PDB file of C-alpha atoms in Angstrom:
ATOM      1  CA  MET A   1      54.167  82.464  95.944  1.00  0.00           C
ATOM      2  CA  LYS A   2      53.819  79.372  93.777  1.00  0.00           C
ATOM      3  CA  MET A   3      56.274  79.381  90.851  1.00  0.00           C
ATOM      4  CA  PRO A   4      54.868  78.551  87.400  1.00  0.00           C
ATOM      5  CA  LYS A   5      55.755  75.130  86.022  1.00  0.00           C
ATOM      6  CA  ASN A   6      58.979  74.913  83.998  1.00  0.00           C
ATOM      7  CA  LYS A   7      57.912  74.465  80.379  1.00  0.00           C
ATOM      8  CA  LEU A   8      61.357  73.513  79.124  1.00  0.00           C
ATOM      9  CA  ASP A   9      62.669  69.983  78.703  1.00  0.00           C
ATOM     10  CA  GLU A  10      66.119  69.072  80.027  1.00  0.00           C
ATOM     11  CA  MET A  11      68.026  69.927  76.849  1.00  0.00           C
ATOM     12  CA  GLN A  12      66.261  73.288  76.452  1.00  0.00           C
ATOM     13  CA  GLU A  13      66.933  74.029  80.133  1.00  0.00           C
ATOM     14  CA  GLN A  14      70.632  73.251  79.648  1.00  0.00           C
ATOM     15  CA  LYS A  15      70.816  75.499  76.557  1.00  0.00           C
ATOM     16  CA  LEU A  16      69.042  78.322  78.400  1.00  0.00           C
ATOM     17  CA  ARG A  17      71.379  78.006  81.381  1.00  0.00           C
ATOM     18  CA  LYS A  18      74.380  78.189  79.022  1.00  0.00           C
ATOM     19  CA  SER A  19      73.062  81.332  77.356  1.00  0.00           C
ATOM     20  CA  GLU A  20      72.204  82.903  80.735  1.00  0.00           C
ATOM     21  CA  SER A  21      75.721  82.118  81.884  1.00  0.00           C
ATOM     22  CA  LEU A  22      77.186  83.815  78.807  1.00  0.00           C
ATOM     23  CA  GLY A  23      74.842  86.758  79.412  1.00  0.00           C
ATOM     24  CA  PHE A  24      76.201  87.088  82.943  1.00  0.00           C
ATOM     25  CA  TRP A  25      79.767  87.348  81.622  1.00  0.00           C
ATOM     26  CA  ILE A  26      78.748  89.826  78.913  1.00  0.00           C
ATOM     27  CA  ALA A  27      77.110  91.950  81.641  1.00  0.00           C
ATOM     28  CA  ILE A  28      80.136  91.869  83.958  1.00  0.00           C
ATOM     29  CA  THR A  29      82.642  92.529  81.170  1.00  0.00           C
ATOM     30  CA  GLY A  30      80.468  95.260  79.706  1.00  0.00           C
ATOM     31  CA  LEU A  31      80.109  96.934  83.097  1.00  0.00           C
ATOM     32  CA  GLY A  32      83.871  96.832  83.573  1.00  0.00           C
ATOM     33  CA  VAL A  33      84.543  98.310  80.146  1.00  0.00           C
ATOM     34  CA  VAL A  34      81.870 101.005  80.506  1.00  0.00           C
ATOM     35  CA  THR A  35      83.010 101.966  84.006  1.00  0.00           C
ATOM     36  CA  GLY A  36      86.648 102.136  82.924  1.00  0.00           C
ATOM     37  CA  PHE A  37      85.732 104.203  79.897  1.00  0.00           C
ATOM     38  CA  GLN A  38      83.596 106.629  81.908  1.00  0.00           C
ATOM     39  CA  PHE A  39      86.356 107.042  84.462  1.00  0.00           C
ATOM     40  CA  GLY A  40      88.864 107.454  81.657  1.00  0.00           C
ATOM     41  CA  ILE A  41      86.934 110.298  80.042  1.00  0.00           C
ATOM     42  CA  GLY A  42      86.917 112.169  83.334  1.00  0.00           C
ATOM     43  CA  LEU A  43      83.482 111.512  84.813  1.00  0.00           C
ATOM     44  CA  ASP A  44      83.559 111.706  88.570  1.00  0.00           C
ATOM     45  CA  PHE A  45      82.547 109.013  91.018  1.00  0.00           C
ATOM     46  CA  SER A  46      78.924 110.156  91.311  1.00  0.00           C
ATOM     47  CA  HIS A  47      78.396 109.383  87.609  1.00  0.00           C
ATOM     48  CA  ILE A  48      79.670 105.842  87.800  1.00  0.00           C
ATOM     49  CA  ALA A  49      78.469 104.914  91.284  1.00  0.00           C
ATOM     50  CA  GLY A  50      75.473 103.020  89.899  1.00  0.00           C
ATOM     51  CA  GLU A  51      77.610 100.853  87.584  1.00  0.00           C
ATOM     52  CA  LEU A  52      80.139 100.204  90.349  1.00  0.00           C
ATOM     53  CA  PHE A  53      77.370  99.170  92.743  1.00  0.00           C
ATOM     54  CA  LEU A  54      75.885  96.745  90.200  1.00  0.00           C
ATOM     55  CA  ALA A  55      79.330  95.316  89.375  1.00  0.00           C
ATOM     56  CA  ALA A  56      79.979  94.842  93.103  1.00  0.00           C
ATOM     57  CA  ILE A  57      76.680  92.951  93.493  1.00  0.00           C
ATOM     58  CA  LEU A  58      77.554  90.672  90.562  1.00  0.00           C
ATOM     59  CA  PHE A  59      81.048  89.962  91.920  1.00  0.00           C
ATOM     60  CA  VAL A  60      79.756  89.297  95.440  1.00  0.00           C
ATOM     61  CA  TYR A  61      77.025  86.986  94.095  1.00  0.00           C
ATOM     62  CA  SER A  62      79.526  85.153  91.906  1.00  0.00           C
ATOM     63  CA  PHE A  63      81.968  84.727  94.795  1.00  0.00           C
ATOM     64  CA  CYS A  64      79.313  83.622  97.302  1.00  0.00           C
ATOM     65  CA  THR A  65      77.819  80.953  95.029  1.00  0.00           C
ATOM     66  CA  GLY A  66      81.296  79.694  94.134  1.00  0.00           C
ATOM     67  CA  TYR A  67      82.314  79.624  97.812  1.00  0.00           C
ATOM     68  CA  LYS A  68      79.134  77.804  98.847  1.00  0.00           C
ATOM     69  CA  ASN A  69      79.821  75.049  96.310  1.00  0.00           C
ATOM     70  CA  GLY A  70      83.591  74.939  96.822  1.00  0.00           C
ATOM     71  CA  ILE A  71      84.297  76.167  93.285  1.00  0.00           C
ATOM     72  CA  TRP A  72      87.121  78.573  92.475  1.00  0.00           C
ATOM     73  CA  ASP A  73      87.025  78.958  88.716  1.00  0.00           C
ATOM     74  CA  ARG A  74      86.444  76.983  85.542  1.00  0.00           C
ATOM     75  CA  TYR A  75      89.972  77.542  84.161  1.00  0.00           C
ATOM     76  CA  LEU A  76      92.135  79.285  86.787  1.00  0.00           C
ATOM     77  CA  ALA A  77      94.019  77.285  89.396  1.00  0.00           C
ATOM     78  CA  PRO A  78      93.473  78.293  93.061  1.00  0.00           C
ATOM     79  CA  ASN A  79      96.994  79.355  93.911  1.00  0.00           C
ATOM     80  CA  THR A  80      99.117  82.433  94.628  1.00  0.00           C
ATOM     81  CA  LYS A  81     100.713  82.438  91.157  1.00  0.00           C
ATOM     82  CA  THR A  82      97.297  82.869  89.526  1.00  0.00           C
ATOM     83  CA  ASN A  83      96.414  85.617  91.988  1.00  0.00           C
ATOM     84  CA  VAL A  84      99.635  87.471  91.160  1.00  0.00           C
ATOM     85  CA  ILE A  85      99.011  87.223  87.418  1.00  0.00           C
ATOM     86  CA  CYS A  86      95.384  88.372  87.726  1.00  0.00           C
ATOM     87  CA  SER A  87      96.356  91.226  90.075  1.00  0.00           C
ATOM     88  CA  LEU A  88      99.061  92.304  87.612  1.00  0.00           C
ATOM     89  CA  PHE A  89      96.428  92.326  84.871  1.00  0.00           C
ATOM     90  CA  MET A  90      94.110  94.486  86.995  1.00  0.00           C
ATOM     91  CA  GLY A  91      97.030  96.793  87.801  1.00  0.00           C
ATOM     92  CA  GLY A  92      97.673  97.108  84.076  1.00  0.00           C
ATOM     93  CA  CYS A  93      94.035  98.010  83.446  1.00  0.00           C
ATOM     94  CA  ALA A  94      94.162 100.616  86.221  1.00  0.00           C
ATOM     95  CA  ALA A  95      97.332 102.080  84.706  1.00  0.00           C
ATOM     96  CA  PHE A  96      95.603 102.428  81.345  1.00  0.00           C
ATOM     97  CA  VAL A  97      92.463 104.014  82.811  1.00  0.00           C
ATOM     98  CA  CYS A  98      94.539 106.387  84.917  1.00  0.00           C
ATOM     99  CA  TRP A  99      96.625 107.387  81.901  1.00  0.00           C
ATOM    100  CA  LEU A 100      93.409 108.055  79.962  1.00  0.00           C
ATOM    101  CA  ALA A 101      92.008 110.128  82.826  1.00  0.00           C
ATOM    102  CA  THR A 102      95.134 112.207  83.389  1.00  0.00           C
ATOM    103  CA  SER A 103      96.460 112.649  79.879  1.00  0.00           C
ATOM    104  CA  ASP A 104      94.401 115.773  79.105  1.00  0.00           C
ATOM    105  CA  LEU A 105      94.409 117.406  82.546  1.00  0.00           C
ATOM    106  CA  GLY A 106      97.422 119.519  81.709  1.00  0.00           C
ATOM    107  CA  TRP A 107      99.721 117.610  84.060  1.00  0.00           C
ATOM    108  CA  THR A 108     103.436 117.234  83.384  1.00  0.00           C
ATOM    109  CA  LYS A 109     104.720 113.925  82.063  1.00  0.00           C
ATOM    110  CA  SER A 110     106.280 113.032  85.406  1.00  0.00           C
ATOM    111  CA  GLU A 111     103.044 113.784  87.270  1.00  0.00           C
ATOM    112  CA  VAL A 112     101.099 111.554  84.879  1.00  0.00           C
ATOM    113  CA  THR A 113     103.729 108.807  85.267  1.00  0.00           C
ATOM    114  CA  GLN A 114     103.553 109.057  89.060  1.00  0.00           C
ATOM    115  CA  ALA A 115      99.752 108.868  88.986  1.00  0.00           C
ATOM    116  CA  VAL A 116      99.819 105.865  86.645  1.00  0.00           C
ATOM    117  CA  ILE A 117     102.381 104.021  88.795  1.00  0.00           C
ATOM    118  CA  LEU A 118     100.466 104.810  91.990  1.00  0.00           C
ATOM    119  CA  ALA A 119      97.152 103.663  90.491  1.00  0.00           C
ATOM    120  CA  SER A 120      98.601 100.433  89.111  1.00  0.00           C
ATOM    121  CA  VAL A 121     100.482  99.543  92.315  1.00  0.00           C
ATOM    122  CA  ALA A 122      97.489 100.364  94.538  1.00  0.00           C
ATOM    123  CA  THR A 123      95.199  98.300  92.305  1.00  0.00           C
ATOM    124  CA  PHE A 124      97.648  95.394  92.235  1.00  0.00           C
ATOM    125  CA  VAL A 125      97.955  95.405  96.043  1.00  0.00           C
ATOM    126  CA  PHE A 126      94.172  95.694  96.516  1.00  0.00           C
ATOM    127  CA  PHE A 127      93.363  92.833  94.137  1.00  0.00           C
ATOM    128  CA  PHE A 128      96.200  90.669  95.421  1.00  0.00           C
ATOM    129  CA  LEU A 129      95.029  91.057  99.024  1.00  0.00           C
ATOM    130  CA  LEU A 130      91.401  90.474  98.010  1.00  0.00           C
ATOM    131  CA  SER A 131      92.217  87.376  95.942  1.00  0.00           C
ATOM    132  CA  SER A 132      94.534  86.002  98.649  1.00  0.00           C
ATOM    133  CA  PHE A 133      91.782  86.390 101.244  1.00  0.00           C
ATOM    134  CA  SER A 134      89.303  84.728  98.837  1.00  0.00           C
ATOM    135  CA  LEU A 135      91.795  81.902  98.257  1.00  0.00           C
ATOM    136  CA  MET A 136      92.127  81.344 102.011  1.00  0.00           C
ATOM    137  CA  LEU A 137      88.323  81.176 102.365  1.00  0.00           C
ATOM    138  CA  TYR A 138      88.062  78.839  99.365  1.00  0.00           C
ATOM    139  CA  LYS A 139      90.673  76.410 100.717  1.00  0.00           C
ATOM    140  CA  ARG A 140      88.945  76.323 104.074  1.00  0.00           C
ATOM    141  CA  ARG A 141      85.569  75.677 102.420  1.00  0.00           C
ATOM    142  CA  ARG A 142      87.047  73.011 100.131  1.00  0.00           C
ATOM    143  CA  LYS A 143      88.494  71.210 103.177  1.00  0.00           C
ATOM    144  CA  GLN A 144      85.107  71.470 104.910  1.00  0.00           C
ATOM    145  CA  LEU A 145      83.265  69.980 101.909  1.00  0.00           C
ATOM    146  CA  ASP A 146      85.815  67.199 101.426  1.00  0.00           C
ATOM    147  CA  GLU A 147      85.489  66.156 105.073  1.00  0.00           C
ATOM    148  CA  GLU A 148      81.656  66.047 105.026  1.00  0.00           C
TER     149      GLU A 148
ATOM    150  CA  MET B   1      79.625  61.724  70.296  1.00  0.00           C
ATOM    151  CA  PRO B   2      78.540  59.053  67.795  1.00  0.00           C
ATOM    152  CA  ARG B   3      74.981  58.888  66.479  1.00  0.00           C
ATOM    153  CA  ASN B   4      72.531  56.733  68.369  1.00  0.00           C
ATOM    154  CA  LEU B   5      71.171  54.509  65.627  1.00  0.00           C
ATOM    155  CA  ALA B   6      69.709  52.042  68.137  1.00  0.00           C
ATOM    156  CA  ILE B   7      67.038  54.553  69.173  1.00  0.00           C
ATOM    157  CA  LYS B   8      66.257  55.348  65.540  1.00  0.00           C
ATOM    158  CA  ALA B   9      65.917  51.654  64.713  1.00  0.00           C
ATOM    159  CA  ALA B  10      63.748  50.957  67.772  1.00  0.00           C
ATOM    160  CA  ARG B  11      61.563  53.919  66.880  1.00  0.00           C
ATOM    161  CA  ALA B  12      61.155  52.650  63.304  1.00  0.00           C
ATOM    162  CA  LEU B  13      60.189  49.192  64.601  1.00  0.00           C
ATOM    163  CA  LYS B  14      57.357  50.782  66.583  1.00  0.00           C
ATOM    164  CA  ASP B  15      56.436  52.998  63.630  1.00  0.00           C
ATOM    165  CA  MET B  16      56.985  56.130  65.722  1.00  0.00           C
ATOM    166  CA  THR B  17      58.139  59.494  64.459  1.00  0.00           C
ATOM    167  CA  GLN B  18      60.548  61.592  66.515  1.00  0.00           C
ATOM    168  CA  LYS B  19      57.562  63.736  67.459  1.00  0.00           C
ATOM    169  CA  ASP B  20      55.607  60.693  68.694  1.00  0.00           C
ATOM    170  CA  LEU B  21      58.537  59.567  70.838  1.00  0.00           C
ATOM    171  CA  ALA B  22      59.064  63.108  72.127  1.00  0.00           C
ATOM    172  CA  GLN B  23      55.435  63.354  73.194  1.00  0.00           C
ATOM    173  CA  ALA B  24      55.572  59.923  74.803  1.00  0.00           C
ATOM    174  CA  VAL B  25      58.524  60.863  77.015  1.00  0.00           C
ATOM    175  CA  GLY B  26      57.612  64.522  77.573  1.00  0.00           C
ATOM    176  CA  VAL B  27      60.389  66.342  75.726  1.00  0.00           C
ATOM    177  CA  SER B  28      60.646  68.352  72.501  1.00  0.00           C
ATOM    178  CA  ARG B  29      61.281  66.777  69.104  1.00  0.00           C
ATOM    179  CA  GLN B  30      64.568  68.709  68.934  1.00  0.00           C
ATOM    180  CA  THR B  31      65.775  66.900  72.049  1.00  0.00           C
ATOM    181  CA  ILE B  32      65.018  63.475  70.563  1.00  0.00           C
ATOM    182  CA  ASN B  33      66.745  64.520  67.329  1.00  0.00           C
ATOM    183  CA  ALA B  34      69.792  65.778  69.268  1.00  0.00           C
ATOM    184  CA  ILE B  35      70.010  62.460  71.158  1.00  0.00           C
ATOM    185  CA  GLU B  36      69.820  60.455  67.911  1.00  0.00           C
ATOM    186  CA  GLN B  37      72.447  62.684  66.277  1.00  0.00           C
ATOM    187  CA  GLY B  38      74.769  62.259  69.242  1.00  0.00           C
ATOM    188  CA  GLU B  39      74.666  65.987  70.029  1.00  0.00           C
ATOM    189  CA  TYR B  40      73.106  65.676  73.490  1.00  0.00           C
ATOM    190  CA  ASN B  41      73.670  63.305  76.436  1.00  0.00           C
ATOM    191  CA  PRO B  42      70.320  62.669  78.134  1.00  0.00           C
ATOM    192  CA  THR B  43      70.022  62.218  81.889  1.00  0.00           C
ATOM    193  CA  ILE B  44      69.451  58.699  83.188  1.00  0.00           C
ATOM    194  CA  LYS B  45      65.842  59.668  83.905  1.00  0.00           C
ATOM    195  CA  LEU B  46      65.223  60.520  80.249  1.00  0.00           C
ATOM    196  CA  CYS B  47      67.146  57.428  79.098  1.00  0.00           C
ATOM    197  CA  ARG B  48      64.833  55.231  81.170  1.00  0.00           C
ATOM    198  CA  ALA B  49      61.734  57.031  79.864  1.00  0.00           C
ATOM    199  CA  ILE B  50      62.879  56.459  76.277  1.00  0.00           C
ATOM    200  CA  CYS B  51      63.548  52.785  77.033  1.00  0.00           C
ATOM    201  CA  ARG B  52      60.062  52.396  78.513  1.00  0.00           C
ATOM    202  CA  ALA B  53      58.447  54.110  75.507  1.00  0.00           C
ATOM    203  CA  LEU B  54      60.324  51.900  73.026  1.00  0.00           C
ATOM    204  CA  GLY B  55      60.142  48.687  75.047  1.00  0.00           C
ATOM    205  CA  LYS B  56      63.914  48.232  75.136  1.00  0.00           C
ATOM    206  CA  THR B  57      66.577  48.030  77.831  1.00  0.00           C
ATOM    207  CA  LEU B  58      69.223  50.661  78.629  1.00  0.00           C
ATOM    208  CA  ASP B  59      71.955  48.433  77.219  1.00  0.00           C
ATOM    209  CA  GLU B  60      70.082  47.942  73.939  1.00  0.00           C
ATOM    210  CA  LEU B  61      69.619  51.665  73.342  1.00  0.00           C
ATOM    211  CA  PHE B  62      72.494  53.403  75.115  1.00  0.00           C
ATOM    212  CA  TRP B  63      75.403  50.954  75.381  1.00  0.00           C
ATOM    213  CA  GLU B  64      78.537  52.389  73.817  1.00  0.00           C
ATOM    214  CA  ASP B  65      81.468  50.317  72.602  1.00  0.00           C
ATOM    215  CA  ASP B  66      84.812  50.887  74.352  1.00  0.00           C
ATOM    216  CA  GLU B  67      86.377  52.134  71.088  1.00  0.00           C
ATOM    217  CA  ASN B  68      83.708  54.843  70.786  1.00  0.00           C
ATOM    218  CA  GLU B  69      84.240  55.954  74.394  1.00  0.00           C
ATOM    219  CA  ASN B  70      88.007  56.103  73.823  1.00  0.00           C
ATOM    220  CA  ALA B  71      87.519  58.043  70.583  1.00  0.00           C
ATOM    221  CA  GLU B  72      85.521  60.658  72.525  1.00  0.00           C
ATOM    222  CA  LYS B  73      88.403  61.115  74.971  1.00  0.00           C
TER     223      LYS B  73
END
């Protein structure tokens, strides 16, 4: 199928790309907030499966395009320290969501605490392993591109 | 980025409005205005098109003094 001709000049194209980029981040952040909120108010997995699927597609797309071009992130350094900090942040978010989800289930304080700790540790480990694997792939790709 | 007065002066010499120059090089008037105001860095392709339209060289229209480049940094 023949694509229609681009009617924008170079400056307009740059401005549109910037706004599309911001839109992408609004979408991802919004999905994260909405999913966390829905989980926090006690909706089960079937209610948030659609949002999770879309968020997964966005993350996979973002990672794949970054990997292909040997780009890690605009601001974050590609190292283990950054991965630890980001994983700790995700663990913190999971702790908050878990606390929200369990606070009105009639559980005892210790049960809620255990659930929060388990959720935050599991999330930290998951994101740390995922980001470490991504870092390994990125470094390999970077080396490949630099040697081309 | 400092204003590009060289383009404005060259345009005035040829009695061209921003719109005329924009049409000549195939961009919008806002783009020409942004270049003259120093708000947008054109690609080399657009720089050359502007030079051709105004009958000037790249150095005459787009050369920047070292002190301006250092000020940007």
